Tab-separated table of C-alpha atoms in Angstrom:
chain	number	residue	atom	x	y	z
A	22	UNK	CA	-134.219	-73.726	-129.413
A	23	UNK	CA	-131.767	-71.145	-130.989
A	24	UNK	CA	-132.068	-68.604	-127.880
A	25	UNK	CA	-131.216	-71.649	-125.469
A	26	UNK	CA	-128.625	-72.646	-127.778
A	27	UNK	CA	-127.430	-69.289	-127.750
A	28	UNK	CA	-127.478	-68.910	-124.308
A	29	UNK	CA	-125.723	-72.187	-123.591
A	30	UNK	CA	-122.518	-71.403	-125.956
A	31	UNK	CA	-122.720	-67.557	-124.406
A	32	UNK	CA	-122.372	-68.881	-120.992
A	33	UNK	CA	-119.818	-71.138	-121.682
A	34	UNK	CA	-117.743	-68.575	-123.707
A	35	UNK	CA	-117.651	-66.488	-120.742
A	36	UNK	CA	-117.077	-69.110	-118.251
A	37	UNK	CA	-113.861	-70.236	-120.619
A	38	UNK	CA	-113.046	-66.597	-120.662
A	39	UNK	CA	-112.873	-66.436	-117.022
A	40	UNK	CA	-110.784	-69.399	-116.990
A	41	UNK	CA	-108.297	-68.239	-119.333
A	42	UNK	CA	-108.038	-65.147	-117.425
A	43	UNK	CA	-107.578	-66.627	-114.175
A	44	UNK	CA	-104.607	-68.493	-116.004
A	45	UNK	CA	-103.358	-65.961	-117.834
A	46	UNK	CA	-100.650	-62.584	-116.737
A	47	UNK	CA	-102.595	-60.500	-119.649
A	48	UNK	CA	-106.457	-60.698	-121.104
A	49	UNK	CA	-106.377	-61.497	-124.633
A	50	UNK	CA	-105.600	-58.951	-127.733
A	51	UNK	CA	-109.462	-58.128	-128.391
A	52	UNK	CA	-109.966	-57.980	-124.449
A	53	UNK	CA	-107.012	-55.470	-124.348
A	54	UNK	CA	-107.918	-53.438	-127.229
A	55	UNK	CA	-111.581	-53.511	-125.781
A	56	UNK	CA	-110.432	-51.826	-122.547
A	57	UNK	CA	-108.103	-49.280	-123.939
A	58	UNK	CA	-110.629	-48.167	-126.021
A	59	UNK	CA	-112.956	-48.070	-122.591
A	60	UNK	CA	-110.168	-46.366	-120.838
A	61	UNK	CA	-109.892	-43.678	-123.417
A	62	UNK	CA	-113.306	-42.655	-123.221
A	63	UNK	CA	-113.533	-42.490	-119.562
A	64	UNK	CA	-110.471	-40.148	-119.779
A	65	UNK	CA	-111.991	-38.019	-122.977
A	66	UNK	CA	-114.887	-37.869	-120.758
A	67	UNK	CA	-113.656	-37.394	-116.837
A	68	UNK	CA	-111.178	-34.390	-118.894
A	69	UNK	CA	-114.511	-31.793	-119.452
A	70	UNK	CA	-116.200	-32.952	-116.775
A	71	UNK	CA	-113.369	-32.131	-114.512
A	72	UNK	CA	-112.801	-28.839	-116.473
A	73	UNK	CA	-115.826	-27.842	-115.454
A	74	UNK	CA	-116.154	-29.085	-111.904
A	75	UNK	CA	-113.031	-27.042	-111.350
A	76	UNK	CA	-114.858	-24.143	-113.099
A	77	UNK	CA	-117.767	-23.910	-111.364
A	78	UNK	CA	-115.538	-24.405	-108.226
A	79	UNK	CA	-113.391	-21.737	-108.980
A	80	UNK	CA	-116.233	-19.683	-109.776
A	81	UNK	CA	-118.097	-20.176	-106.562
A	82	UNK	CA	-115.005	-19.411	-104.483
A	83	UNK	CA	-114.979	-16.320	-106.357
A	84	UNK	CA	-118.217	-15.845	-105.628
A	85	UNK	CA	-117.614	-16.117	-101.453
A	86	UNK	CA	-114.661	-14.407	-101.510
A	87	UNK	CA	-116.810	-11.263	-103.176
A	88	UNK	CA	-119.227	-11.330	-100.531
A	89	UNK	CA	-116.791	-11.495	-97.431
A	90	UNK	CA	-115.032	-9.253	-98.727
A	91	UNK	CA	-118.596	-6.885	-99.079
A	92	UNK	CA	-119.416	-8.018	-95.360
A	93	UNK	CA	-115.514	-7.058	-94.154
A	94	UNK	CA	-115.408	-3.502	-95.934
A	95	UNK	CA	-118.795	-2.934	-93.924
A	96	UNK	CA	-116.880	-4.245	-90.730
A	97	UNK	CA	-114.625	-1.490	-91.747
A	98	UNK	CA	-116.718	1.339	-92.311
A	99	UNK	CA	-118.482	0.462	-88.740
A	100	UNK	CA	-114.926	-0.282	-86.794
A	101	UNK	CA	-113.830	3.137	-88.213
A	102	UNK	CA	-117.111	5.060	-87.119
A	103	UNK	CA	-117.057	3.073	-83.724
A	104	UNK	CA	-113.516	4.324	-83.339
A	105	UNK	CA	-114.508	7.922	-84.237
A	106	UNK	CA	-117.353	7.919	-81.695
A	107	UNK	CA	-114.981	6.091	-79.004
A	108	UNK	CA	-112.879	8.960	-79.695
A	109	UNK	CA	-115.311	11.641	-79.214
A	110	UNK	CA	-116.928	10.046	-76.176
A	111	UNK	CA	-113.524	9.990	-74.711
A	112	UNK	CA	-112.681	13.545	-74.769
A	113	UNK	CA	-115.872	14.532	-73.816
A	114	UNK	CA	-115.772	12.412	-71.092
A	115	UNK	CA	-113.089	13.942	-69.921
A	116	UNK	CA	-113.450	17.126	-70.482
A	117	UNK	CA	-116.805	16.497	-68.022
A	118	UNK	CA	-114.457	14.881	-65.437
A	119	UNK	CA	-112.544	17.899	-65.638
A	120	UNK	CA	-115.493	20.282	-65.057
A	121	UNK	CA	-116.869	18.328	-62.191
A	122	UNK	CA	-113.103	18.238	-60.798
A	123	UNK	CA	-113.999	22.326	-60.946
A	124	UNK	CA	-117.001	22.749	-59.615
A	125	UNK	CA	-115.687	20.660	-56.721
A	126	UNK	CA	-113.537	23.594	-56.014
A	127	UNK	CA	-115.764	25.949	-56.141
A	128	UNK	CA	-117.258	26.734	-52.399
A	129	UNK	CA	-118.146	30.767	-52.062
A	130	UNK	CA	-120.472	30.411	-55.019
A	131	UNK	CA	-122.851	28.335	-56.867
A	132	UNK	CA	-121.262	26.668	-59.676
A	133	UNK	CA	-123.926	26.214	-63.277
A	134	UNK	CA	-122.890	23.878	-65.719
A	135	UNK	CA	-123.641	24.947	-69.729
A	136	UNK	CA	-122.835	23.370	-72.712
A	137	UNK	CA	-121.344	25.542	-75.668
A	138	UNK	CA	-124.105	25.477	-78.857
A	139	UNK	CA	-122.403	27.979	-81.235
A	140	UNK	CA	-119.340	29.800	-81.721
A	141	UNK	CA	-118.866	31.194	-85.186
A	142	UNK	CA	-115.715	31.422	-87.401
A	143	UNK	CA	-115.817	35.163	-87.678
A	144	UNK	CA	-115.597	35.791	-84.103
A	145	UNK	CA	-113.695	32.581	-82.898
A	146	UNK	CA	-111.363	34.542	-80.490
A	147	UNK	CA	-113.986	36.652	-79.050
A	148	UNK	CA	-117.205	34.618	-77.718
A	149	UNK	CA	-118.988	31.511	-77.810
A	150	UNK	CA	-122.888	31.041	-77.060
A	151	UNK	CA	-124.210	29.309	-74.172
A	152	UNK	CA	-127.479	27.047	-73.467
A	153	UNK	CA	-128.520	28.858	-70.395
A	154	UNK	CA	-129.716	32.020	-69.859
A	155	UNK	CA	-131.714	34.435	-67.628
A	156	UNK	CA	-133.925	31.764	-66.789
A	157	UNK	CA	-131.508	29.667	-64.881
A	158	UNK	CA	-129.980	33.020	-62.675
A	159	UNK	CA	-127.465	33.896	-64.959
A	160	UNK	CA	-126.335	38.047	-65.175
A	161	UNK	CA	-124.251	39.687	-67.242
A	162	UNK	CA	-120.679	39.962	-66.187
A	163	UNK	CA	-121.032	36.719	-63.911
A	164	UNK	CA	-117.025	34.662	-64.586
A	165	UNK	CA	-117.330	31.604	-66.814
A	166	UNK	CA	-114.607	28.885	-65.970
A	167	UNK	CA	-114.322	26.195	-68.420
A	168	UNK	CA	-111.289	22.983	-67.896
A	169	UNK	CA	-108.811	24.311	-64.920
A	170	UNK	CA	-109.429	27.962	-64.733
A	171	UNK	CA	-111.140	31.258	-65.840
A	172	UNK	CA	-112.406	31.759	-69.733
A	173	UNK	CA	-114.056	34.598	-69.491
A	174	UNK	CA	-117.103	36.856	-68.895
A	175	UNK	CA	-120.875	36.780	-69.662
A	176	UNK	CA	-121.664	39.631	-71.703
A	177	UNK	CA	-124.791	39.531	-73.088
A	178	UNK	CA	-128.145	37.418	-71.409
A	179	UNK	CA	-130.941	36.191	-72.981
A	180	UNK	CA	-133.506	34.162	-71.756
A	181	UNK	CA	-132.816	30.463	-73.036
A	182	UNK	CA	-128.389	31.424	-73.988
A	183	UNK	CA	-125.997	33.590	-73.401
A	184	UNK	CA	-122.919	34.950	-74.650
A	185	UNK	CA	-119.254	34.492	-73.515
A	186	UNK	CA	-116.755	36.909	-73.931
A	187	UNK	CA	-113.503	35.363	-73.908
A	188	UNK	CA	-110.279	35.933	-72.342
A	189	UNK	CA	-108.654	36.048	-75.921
A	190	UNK	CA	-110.936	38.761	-76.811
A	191	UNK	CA	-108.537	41.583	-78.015
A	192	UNK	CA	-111.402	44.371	-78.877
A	193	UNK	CA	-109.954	47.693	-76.405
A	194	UNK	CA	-113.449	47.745	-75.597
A	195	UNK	CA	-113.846	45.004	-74.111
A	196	UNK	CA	-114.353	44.934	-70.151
A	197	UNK	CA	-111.472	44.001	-68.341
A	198	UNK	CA	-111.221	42.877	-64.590
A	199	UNK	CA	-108.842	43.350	-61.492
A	200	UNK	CA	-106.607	39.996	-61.181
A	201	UNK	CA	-103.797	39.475	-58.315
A	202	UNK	CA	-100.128	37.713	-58.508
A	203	UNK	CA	-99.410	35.733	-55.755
A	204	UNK	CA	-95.622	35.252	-55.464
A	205	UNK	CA	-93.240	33.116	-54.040
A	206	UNK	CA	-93.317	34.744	-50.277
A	207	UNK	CA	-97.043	34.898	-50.581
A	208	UNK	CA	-97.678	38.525	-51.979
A	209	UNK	CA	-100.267	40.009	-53.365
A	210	UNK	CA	-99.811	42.254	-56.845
A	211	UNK	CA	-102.685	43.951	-58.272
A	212	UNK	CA	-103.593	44.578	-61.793
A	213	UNK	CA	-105.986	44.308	-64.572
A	214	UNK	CA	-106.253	42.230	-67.523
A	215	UNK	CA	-105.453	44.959	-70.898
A	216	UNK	CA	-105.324	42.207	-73.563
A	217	UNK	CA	-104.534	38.756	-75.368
A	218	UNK	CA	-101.949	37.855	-77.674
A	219	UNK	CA	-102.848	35.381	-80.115
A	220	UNK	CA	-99.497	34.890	-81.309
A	221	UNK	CA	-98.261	33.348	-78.067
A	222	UNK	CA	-102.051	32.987	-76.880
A	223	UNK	CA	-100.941	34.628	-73.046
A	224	UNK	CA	-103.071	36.800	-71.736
A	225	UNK	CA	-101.754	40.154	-70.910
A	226	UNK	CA	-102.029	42.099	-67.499
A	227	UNK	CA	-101.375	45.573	-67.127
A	228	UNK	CA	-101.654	48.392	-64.782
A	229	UNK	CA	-98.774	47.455	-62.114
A	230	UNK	CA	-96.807	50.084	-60.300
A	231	UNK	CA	-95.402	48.013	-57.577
A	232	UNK	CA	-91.706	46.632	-57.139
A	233	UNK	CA	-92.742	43.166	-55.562
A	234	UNK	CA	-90.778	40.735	-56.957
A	235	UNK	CA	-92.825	38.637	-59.358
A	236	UNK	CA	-91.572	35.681	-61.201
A	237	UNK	CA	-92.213	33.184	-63.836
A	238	UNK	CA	-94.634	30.315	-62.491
A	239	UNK	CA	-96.605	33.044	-59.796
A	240	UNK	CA	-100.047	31.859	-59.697
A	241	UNK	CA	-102.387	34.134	-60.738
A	242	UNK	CA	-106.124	34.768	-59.874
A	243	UNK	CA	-109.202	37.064	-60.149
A	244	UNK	CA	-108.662	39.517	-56.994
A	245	UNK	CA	-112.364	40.455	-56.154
A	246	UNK	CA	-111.824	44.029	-56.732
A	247	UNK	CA	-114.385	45.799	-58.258
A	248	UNK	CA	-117.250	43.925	-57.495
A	249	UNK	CA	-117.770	41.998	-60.618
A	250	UNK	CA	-116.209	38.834	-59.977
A	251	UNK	CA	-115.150	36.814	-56.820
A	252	UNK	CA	-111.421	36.745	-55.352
A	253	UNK	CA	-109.708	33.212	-55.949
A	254	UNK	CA	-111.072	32.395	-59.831
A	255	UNK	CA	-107.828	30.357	-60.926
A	256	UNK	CA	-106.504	32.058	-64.202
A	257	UNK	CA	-102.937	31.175	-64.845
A	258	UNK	CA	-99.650	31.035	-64.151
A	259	UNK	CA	-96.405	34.134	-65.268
A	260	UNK	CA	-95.110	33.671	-68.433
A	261	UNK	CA	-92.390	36.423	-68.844
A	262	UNK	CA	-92.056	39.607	-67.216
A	263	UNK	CA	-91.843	43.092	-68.490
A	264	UNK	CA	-92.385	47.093	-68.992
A	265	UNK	CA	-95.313	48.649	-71.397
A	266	UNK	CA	-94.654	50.384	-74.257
A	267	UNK	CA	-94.119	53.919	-72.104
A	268	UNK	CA	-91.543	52.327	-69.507
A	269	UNK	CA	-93.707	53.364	-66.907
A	270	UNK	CA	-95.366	50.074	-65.235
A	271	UNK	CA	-94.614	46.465	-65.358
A	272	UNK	CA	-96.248	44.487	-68.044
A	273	UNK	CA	-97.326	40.661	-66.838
A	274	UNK	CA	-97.726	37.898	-69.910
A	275	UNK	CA	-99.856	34.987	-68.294
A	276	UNK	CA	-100.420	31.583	-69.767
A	277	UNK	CA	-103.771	30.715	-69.113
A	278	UNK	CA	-105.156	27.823	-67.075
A	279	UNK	CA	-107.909	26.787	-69.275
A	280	UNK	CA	-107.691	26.465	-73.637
A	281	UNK	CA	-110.020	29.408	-74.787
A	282	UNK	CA	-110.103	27.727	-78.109
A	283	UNK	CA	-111.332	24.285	-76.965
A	284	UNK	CA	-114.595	25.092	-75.146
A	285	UNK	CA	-117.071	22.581	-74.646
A	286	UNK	CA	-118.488	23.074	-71.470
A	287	UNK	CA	-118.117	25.827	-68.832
A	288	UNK	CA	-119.240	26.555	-65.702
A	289	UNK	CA	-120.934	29.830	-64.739
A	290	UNK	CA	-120.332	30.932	-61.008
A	291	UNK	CA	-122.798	32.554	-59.085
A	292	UNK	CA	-122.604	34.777	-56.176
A	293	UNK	CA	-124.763	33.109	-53.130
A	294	UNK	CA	-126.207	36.440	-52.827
A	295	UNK	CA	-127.194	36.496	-56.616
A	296	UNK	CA	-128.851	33.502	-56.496
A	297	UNK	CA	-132.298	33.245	-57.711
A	298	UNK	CA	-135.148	30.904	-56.276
């Protein structure tokens, strides 16, 4: 009997209380200071909570921004080494553009493409090693053309390389070969190659007694002479004219066709008559 007692006067307390709430602007004092105490809890409590929502947030983003920024300094690295091989494909490709472009040209012999494996520090200016050797038909002496024009010589053979002295080879001992100006009215000059100056890297022909007029921008060109190379190997163009150091013969400074000290790949050429099966 006291529950139901209880539960009748609880039920109409509340029901009164709605009443007087529906009729009145404000609740009453104990009602108000009920839910300002309620309201200051929730915001003692939401506060932390919030704190460390925002933490763990902040955290997190911290978190993702660490590893994108690990996955974009790897896109980095690769984009750079892409570039660097894009690059070096590049030149190489055409570098081998301009050695086929070559061995187009080349028609009274057999043309041999060989790639350059060594060419060491100490004798930079003076040869570079070849992959091909005897066993492919090459012969001492045979001309090596490498970009638009002449290089230089094969000096020594072995079976699987060779050896390629260079134009820019300065050693007096070195074997030269007979060359031929052509000028302006389509004449012929003869000479020989004597040397190479580094300094202005032009090659240096020699040996000219004639009075033909020669001038800056004659082609010039391997003459045949001799019988170690063919007539009509491209090897530059006049640079300056001049005397030798006795006053007694014209001195020719050439600037060469092809760059001796870029040498990727050459191109041997072979007599048709020195071909092997």
């Amino acid at each position: 009997m006291i529950i139901i007692v209880g539960l009748i006067v609880s039920f109409g307390l509340m029901s009164f209380s709605v009443v007087v709430r529906n009729n009145r602007a404000t609740p009453p004092m104990i009602q108000q200071f009920g839910n300002d105490v309620v309201g200051l809890g929730n915001r003692l409590v939401a506060l932390p909570v919030a704190g460390v929502k925002n933490s763990v947030s902040s955290i997190s983003n911290l978190l993702n921004t660490y590893q994108e920024n690990n996955r974009l300094k790897k896109q980095v690295q690769q984009l750079a080494q892409t570039k660097v091989r894009d690059q070096a494909l590049t030149g190489e490709n055409q570098k081998l553009k301009t050695q086929l472009k070559l061995n187009n040209t080349l028609t009274d012999y057999d043309a041999l493409t060989a790639t350059v494996i060594a060419r060491t520090p100490s004798s930079w200016q003076d040869q570079v090693v070849i992959d091909k050797g005897s066993a492919a038909g090459i012969k001492k002496n045979m001309p090596v053309l490498s970009g638009k024009g002449l290089v230089g010589r094969i000096a020594e053979v072995n079976r699987t390389n060779s050896k390629v002295e260079l134009l820019s080879n300065t050693n007096e001992a070195a074997n030269r070969f007979a060359v031929q100006i052509t000028n302006k009215s389509g004449e012929t000059v003869n000479g020989i190659i004597s040397g190479y100056d580094n300094d202005k890297n032009q090659i240096e022909m020699g040996n000219i007694t004639t009075k033909k007029k020669i001038e800056k921008g004659d082609r010039v060109s391997t003459s045949g002479l001799g019988g170690v190379m063919p007539a009509g190997l491209y090897i530059g163009t006049v640079a300056a004219t001049g005397h030798d150091d006795y006053g007694l013969a014209s001195k020719i400074m050439i600037n060469p066709a092809a760059d001796v000290s870029s040498v990727s790949f050459v191109t041997v050429a072979i007599r048709q008559a020195q071909t092997t099966e």
